[in-house]
Short mmCIF file of C-alpha atoms in Angstrom, two decimals:
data_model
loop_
_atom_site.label_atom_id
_atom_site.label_comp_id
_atom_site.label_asym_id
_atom_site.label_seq_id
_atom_site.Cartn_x
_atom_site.Cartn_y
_atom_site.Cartn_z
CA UNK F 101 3.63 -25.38 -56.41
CA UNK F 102 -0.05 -26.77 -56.68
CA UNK F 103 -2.63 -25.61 -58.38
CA UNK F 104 -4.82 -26.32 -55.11
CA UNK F 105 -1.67 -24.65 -53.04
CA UNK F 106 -0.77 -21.66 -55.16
CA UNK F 107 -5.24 -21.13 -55.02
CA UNK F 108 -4.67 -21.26 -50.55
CA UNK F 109 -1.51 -18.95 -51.14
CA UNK F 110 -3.56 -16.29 -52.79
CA UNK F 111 -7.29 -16.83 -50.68
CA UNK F 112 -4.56 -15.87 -47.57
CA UNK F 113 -2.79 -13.26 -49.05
CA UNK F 114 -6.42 -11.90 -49.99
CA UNK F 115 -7.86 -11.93 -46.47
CA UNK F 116 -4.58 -10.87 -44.98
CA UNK F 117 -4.60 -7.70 -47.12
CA UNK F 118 -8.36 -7.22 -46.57
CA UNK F 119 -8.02 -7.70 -42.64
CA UNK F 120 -5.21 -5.02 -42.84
CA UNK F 121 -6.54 -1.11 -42.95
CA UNK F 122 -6.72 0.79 -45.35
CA UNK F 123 -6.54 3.74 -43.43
CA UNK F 124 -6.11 5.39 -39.58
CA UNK F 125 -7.54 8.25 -38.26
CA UNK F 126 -5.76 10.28 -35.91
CA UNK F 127 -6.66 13.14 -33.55
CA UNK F 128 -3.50 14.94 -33.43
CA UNK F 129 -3.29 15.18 -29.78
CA UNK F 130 -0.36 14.21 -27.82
CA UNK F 131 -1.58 12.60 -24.55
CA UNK F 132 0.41 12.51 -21.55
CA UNK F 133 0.54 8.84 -20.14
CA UNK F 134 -1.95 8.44 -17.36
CA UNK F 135 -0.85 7.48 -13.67
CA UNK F 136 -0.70 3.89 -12.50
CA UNK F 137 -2.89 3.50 -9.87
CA UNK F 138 -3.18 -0.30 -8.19
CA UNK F 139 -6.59 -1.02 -6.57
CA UNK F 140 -7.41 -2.85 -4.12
CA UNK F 141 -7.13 -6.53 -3.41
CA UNK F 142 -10.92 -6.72 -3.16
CA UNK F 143 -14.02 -4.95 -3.97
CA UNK F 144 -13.73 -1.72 -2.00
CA UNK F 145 -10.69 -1.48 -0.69
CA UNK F 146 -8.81 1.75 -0.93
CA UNK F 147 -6.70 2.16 -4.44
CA UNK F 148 -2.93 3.28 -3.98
CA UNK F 149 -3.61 7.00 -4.69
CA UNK F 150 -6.32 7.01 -1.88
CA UNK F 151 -6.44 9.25 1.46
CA UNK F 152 -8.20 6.79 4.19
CA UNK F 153 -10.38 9.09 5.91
CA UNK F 154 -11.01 6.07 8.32
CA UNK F 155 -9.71 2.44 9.12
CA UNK F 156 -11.80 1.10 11.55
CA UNK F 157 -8.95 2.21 13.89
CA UNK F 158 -9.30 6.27 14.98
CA UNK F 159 -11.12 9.45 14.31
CA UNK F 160 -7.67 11.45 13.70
CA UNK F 161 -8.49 12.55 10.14
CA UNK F 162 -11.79 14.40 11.10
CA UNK F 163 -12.40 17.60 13.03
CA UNK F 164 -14.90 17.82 16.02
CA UNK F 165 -15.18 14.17 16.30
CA UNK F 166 -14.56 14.28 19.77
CA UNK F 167 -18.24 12.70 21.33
CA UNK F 168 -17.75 10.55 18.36
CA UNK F 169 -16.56 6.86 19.25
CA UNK F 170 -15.08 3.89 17.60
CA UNK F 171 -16.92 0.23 18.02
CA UNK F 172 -15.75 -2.57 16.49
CA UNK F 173 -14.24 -1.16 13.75
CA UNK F 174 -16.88 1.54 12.99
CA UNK F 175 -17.54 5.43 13.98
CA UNK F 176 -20.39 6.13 15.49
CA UNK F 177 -22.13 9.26 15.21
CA UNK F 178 -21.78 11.30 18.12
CA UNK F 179 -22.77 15.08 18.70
CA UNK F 180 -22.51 17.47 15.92
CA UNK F 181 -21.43 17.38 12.46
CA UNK F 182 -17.71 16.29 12.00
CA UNK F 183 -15.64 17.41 8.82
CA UNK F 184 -12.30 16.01 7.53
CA UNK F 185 -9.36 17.77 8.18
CA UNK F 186 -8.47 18.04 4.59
CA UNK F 187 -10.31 19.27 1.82
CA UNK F 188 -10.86 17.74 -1.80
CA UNK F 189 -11.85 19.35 -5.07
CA UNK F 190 -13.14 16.69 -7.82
CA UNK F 191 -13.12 13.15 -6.12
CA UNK F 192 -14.32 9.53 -6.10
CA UNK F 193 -15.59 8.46 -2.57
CA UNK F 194 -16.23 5.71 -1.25
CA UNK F 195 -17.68 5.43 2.11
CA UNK F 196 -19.88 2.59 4.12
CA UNK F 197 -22.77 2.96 6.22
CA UNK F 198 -25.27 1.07 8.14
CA UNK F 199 -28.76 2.40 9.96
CA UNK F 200 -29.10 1.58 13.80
CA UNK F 201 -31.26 -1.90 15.04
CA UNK F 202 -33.28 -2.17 15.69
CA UNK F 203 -34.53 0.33 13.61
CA UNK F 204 -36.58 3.34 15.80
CA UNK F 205 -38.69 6.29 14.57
CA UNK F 206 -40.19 7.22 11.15
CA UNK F 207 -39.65 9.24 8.02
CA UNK F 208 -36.20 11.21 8.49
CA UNK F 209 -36.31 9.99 12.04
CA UNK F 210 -35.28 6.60 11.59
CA UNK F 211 -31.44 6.12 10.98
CA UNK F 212 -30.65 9.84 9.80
CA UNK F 213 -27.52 11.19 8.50
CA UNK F 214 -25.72 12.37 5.87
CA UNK F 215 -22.34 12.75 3.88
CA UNK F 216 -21.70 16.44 2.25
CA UNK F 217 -18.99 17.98 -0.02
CA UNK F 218 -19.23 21.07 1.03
CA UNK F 219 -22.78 22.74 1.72
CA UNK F 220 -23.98 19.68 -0.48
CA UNK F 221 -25.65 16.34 0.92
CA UNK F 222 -26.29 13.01 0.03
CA UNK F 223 -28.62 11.61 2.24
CA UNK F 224 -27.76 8.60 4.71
CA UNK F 225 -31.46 7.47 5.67
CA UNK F 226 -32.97 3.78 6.76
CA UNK F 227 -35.01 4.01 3.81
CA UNK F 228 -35.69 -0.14 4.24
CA UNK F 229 -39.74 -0.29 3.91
CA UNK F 230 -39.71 2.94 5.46
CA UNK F 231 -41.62 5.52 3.92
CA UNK F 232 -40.43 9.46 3.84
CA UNK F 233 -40.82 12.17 0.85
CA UNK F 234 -38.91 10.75 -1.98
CA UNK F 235 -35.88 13.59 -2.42
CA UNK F 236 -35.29 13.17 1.41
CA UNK F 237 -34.48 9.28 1.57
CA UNK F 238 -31.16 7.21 0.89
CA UNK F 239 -28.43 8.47 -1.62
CA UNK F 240 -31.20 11.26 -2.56
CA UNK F 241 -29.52 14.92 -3.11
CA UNK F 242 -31.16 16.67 -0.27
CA UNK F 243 -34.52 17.82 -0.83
CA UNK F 244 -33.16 18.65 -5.23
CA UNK F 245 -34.11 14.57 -6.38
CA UNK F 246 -34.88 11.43 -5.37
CA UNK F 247 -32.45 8.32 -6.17
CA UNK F 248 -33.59 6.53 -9.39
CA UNK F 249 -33.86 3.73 -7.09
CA UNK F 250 -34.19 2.61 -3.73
CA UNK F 251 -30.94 0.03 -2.95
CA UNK F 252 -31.54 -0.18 1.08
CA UNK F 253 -30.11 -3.11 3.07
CA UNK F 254 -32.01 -3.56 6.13
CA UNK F 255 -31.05 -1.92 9.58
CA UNK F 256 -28.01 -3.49 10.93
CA UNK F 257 -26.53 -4.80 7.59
CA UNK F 258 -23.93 -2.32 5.59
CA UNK F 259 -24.29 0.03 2.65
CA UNK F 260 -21.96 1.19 0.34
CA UNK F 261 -21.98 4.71 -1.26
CA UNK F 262 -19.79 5.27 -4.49
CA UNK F 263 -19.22 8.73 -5.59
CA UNK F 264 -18.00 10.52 -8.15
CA UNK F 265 -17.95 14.10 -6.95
CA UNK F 266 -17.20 16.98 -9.67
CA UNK F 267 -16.92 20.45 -7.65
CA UNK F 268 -18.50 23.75 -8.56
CA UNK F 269 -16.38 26.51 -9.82
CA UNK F 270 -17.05 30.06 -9.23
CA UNK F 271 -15.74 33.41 -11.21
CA UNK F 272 -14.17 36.15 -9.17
CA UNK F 273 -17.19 38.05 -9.26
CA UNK F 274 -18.92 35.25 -7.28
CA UNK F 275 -21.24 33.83 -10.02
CA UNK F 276 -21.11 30.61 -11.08
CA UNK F 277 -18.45 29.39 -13.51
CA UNK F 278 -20.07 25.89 -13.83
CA UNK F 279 -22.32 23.59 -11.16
CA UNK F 280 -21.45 20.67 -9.23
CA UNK F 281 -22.23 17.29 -10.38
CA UNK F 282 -22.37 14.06 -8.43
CA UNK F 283 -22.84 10.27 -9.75
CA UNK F 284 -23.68 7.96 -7.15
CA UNK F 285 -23.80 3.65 -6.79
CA UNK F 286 -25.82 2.38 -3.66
CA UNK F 287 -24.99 -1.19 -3.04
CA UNK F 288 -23.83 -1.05 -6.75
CA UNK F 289 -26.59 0.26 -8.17
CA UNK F 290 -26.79 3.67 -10.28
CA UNK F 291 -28.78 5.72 -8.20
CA UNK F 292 -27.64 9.49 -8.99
CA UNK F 293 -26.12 9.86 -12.63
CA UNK F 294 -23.93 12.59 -13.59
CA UNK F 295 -26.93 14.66 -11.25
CA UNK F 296 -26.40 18.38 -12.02
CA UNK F 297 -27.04 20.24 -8.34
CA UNK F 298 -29.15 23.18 -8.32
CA UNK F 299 -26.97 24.84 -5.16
CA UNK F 300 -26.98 23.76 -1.70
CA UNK F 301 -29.39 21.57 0.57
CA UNK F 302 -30.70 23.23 3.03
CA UNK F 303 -34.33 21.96 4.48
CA UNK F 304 -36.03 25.29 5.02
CA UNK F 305 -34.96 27.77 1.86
CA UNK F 306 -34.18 27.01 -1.93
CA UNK F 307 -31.21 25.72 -2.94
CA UNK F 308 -28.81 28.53 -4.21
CA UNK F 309 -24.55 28.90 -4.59
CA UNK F 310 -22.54 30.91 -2.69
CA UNK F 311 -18.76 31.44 -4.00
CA UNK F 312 -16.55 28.79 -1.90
CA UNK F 313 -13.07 27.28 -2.56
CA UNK F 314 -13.07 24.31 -5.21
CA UNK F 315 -11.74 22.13 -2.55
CA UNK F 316 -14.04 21.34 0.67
CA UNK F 317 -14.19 18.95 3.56
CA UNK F 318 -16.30 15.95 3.51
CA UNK F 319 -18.75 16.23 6.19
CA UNK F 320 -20.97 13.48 8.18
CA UNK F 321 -23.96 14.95 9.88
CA UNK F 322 -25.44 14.41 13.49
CA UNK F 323 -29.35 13.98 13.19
CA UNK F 324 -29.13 12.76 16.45
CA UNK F 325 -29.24 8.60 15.43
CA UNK F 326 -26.42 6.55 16.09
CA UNK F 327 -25.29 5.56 12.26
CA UNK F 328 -22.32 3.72 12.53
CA UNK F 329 -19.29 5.02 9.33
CA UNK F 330 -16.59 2.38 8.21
CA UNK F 331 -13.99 1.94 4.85
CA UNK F 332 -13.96 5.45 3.97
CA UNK F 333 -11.47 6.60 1.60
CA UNK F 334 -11.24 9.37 -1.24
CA UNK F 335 -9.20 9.91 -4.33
CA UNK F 336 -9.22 13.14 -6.12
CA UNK F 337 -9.84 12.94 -9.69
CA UNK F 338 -8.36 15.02 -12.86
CA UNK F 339 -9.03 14.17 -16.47
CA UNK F 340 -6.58 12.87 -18.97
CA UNK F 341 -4.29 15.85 -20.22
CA UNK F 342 -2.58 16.42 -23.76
CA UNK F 343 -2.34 19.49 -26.11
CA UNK F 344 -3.21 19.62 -29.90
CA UNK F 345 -0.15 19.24 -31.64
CA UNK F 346 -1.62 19.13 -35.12
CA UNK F 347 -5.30 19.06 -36.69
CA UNK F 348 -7.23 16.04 -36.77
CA UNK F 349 -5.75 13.89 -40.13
CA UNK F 350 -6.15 10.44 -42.04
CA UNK F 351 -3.45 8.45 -42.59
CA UNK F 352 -3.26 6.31 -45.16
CA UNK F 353 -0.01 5.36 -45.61
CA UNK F 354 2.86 7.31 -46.06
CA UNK F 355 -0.13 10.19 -46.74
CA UNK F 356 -1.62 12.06 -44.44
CA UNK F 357 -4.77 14.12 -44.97
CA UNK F 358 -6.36 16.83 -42.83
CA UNK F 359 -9.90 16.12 -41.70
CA UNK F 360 -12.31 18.85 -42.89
CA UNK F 361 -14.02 20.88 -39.71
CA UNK F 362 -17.92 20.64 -40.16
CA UNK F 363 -19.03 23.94 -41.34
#
């Protein structure tokens, strides 16, 4: 062999065994493997795991939906608030919405509604150059904060709400184990993140918790304007699951070496 070839042999062997690591470190937990889910074809369809709430096609999945009608492949809000016939605990949503034209009224009497877990809203308001107090307009959390931006299409085009929903839990004494969170993407844009609820939204007394099931219907609200509801679908969530087999170690090797816990 060369000089000049024995000189390549050893630069590669040299970045091969510098590329290579020296060591690994490991967590020692043994993870379950997570579901496959298959999304959708396109950008908000429903993934494979999803419950359609609605299709464009019926009303059969909510309760009290009766004065509510169907039009070209939306609901329209009707009289009273409906609620879906089965409840969720932890959950992404994702639900479309569009304010009446041409647009009529002011403030939270222009293209009013709303979509609730629970007691819990998220505010469905024509918020397009339309003025109303900030923690009462589009994908606000009911009269607790404003969005941390203002994503309104104008009246007559459609909206897109994208939720992830984390539940409240409650001990048995009725206290609260831990509050509800919700994150929330308006037209694709962050507009609630990882919000930590201070109770329920009601307009005429302070938010507060009252012990309820983990699980609760999703809710649309009648506010008396006729917001038209299409694509809505849900998913309920769960995070990853494994158990601690073994401390936290390096591995370097054939030698493994436990990683000290901060004192």
């Amino acid at each position: 062999m060369s000089k000049r070839a024995s000189a390549t042999l050893a630069l590669l062997l040299s970045l091969a065994a510098s590329a290579a690591p020296a060591q690994e470190y490991l967590n020692g937990i043994e993870w379950q493997e997570p579901p496959v889910v298959t999304p959708g074809e396109k950008c908000g369809e429903a993934p494979s795991d999803a419950v359609i709430l609605f299709d464009g096609k019926d009303l059969s999945a909510w309760k009290g939906a009766e004065t509510w009608k169907v039009q070209d492949g939306a609901m329209v809000v009707g009289k009273q608030m409906i609620e879906s016939k089965q409840a969720f605990g932890d959950s992404q949503l994702h639900i479309e919405w569009s304010a009446p034209t041409p647009p009529v009224g002011e403030s939270q009497g222009r293209g009013n509604s709303g979509v609730f877990f629970g007691p819990y809203e998220l505010q469905v308001l024509d918020s397009y150059k339309a003025k109303t107090y900030f923690d009462g307009q589009a994908a606000a959390i009911y009269k607790q904060t404003p969005p941390m931006a203002n994503a309104m299409k104008a009246p007559g085009d459609w909206n897109t709400y994208d939720v992830i929903w984390t539940a409240p839990r409650f001990k048995d004494d009725g206290s609260l184990e831990s509050p509800a969170y919700i994150t929330v993407l308006h037209n694709g844009v962050v507009a609630q993140n990882h919000f930590q609820l201070l109770g329920n939204t009601p307009f005429n007394e302070p938010p507060k918790y009252v012990k309820h099931d983990v699980k609760q219907p999703i809710r649309l609200q009648d506010h008396g304007n006729p917001v038209r509801f299409r694509n809505i679908w849900i998913r309920e969530t769960k995070p990853a699951e494994g158990k601690q087999v073994k401390e936290p170690f390096i591995r370097n090797g054939d030698k493994e070496t436990p990683v000290k816990k901060a004192s």
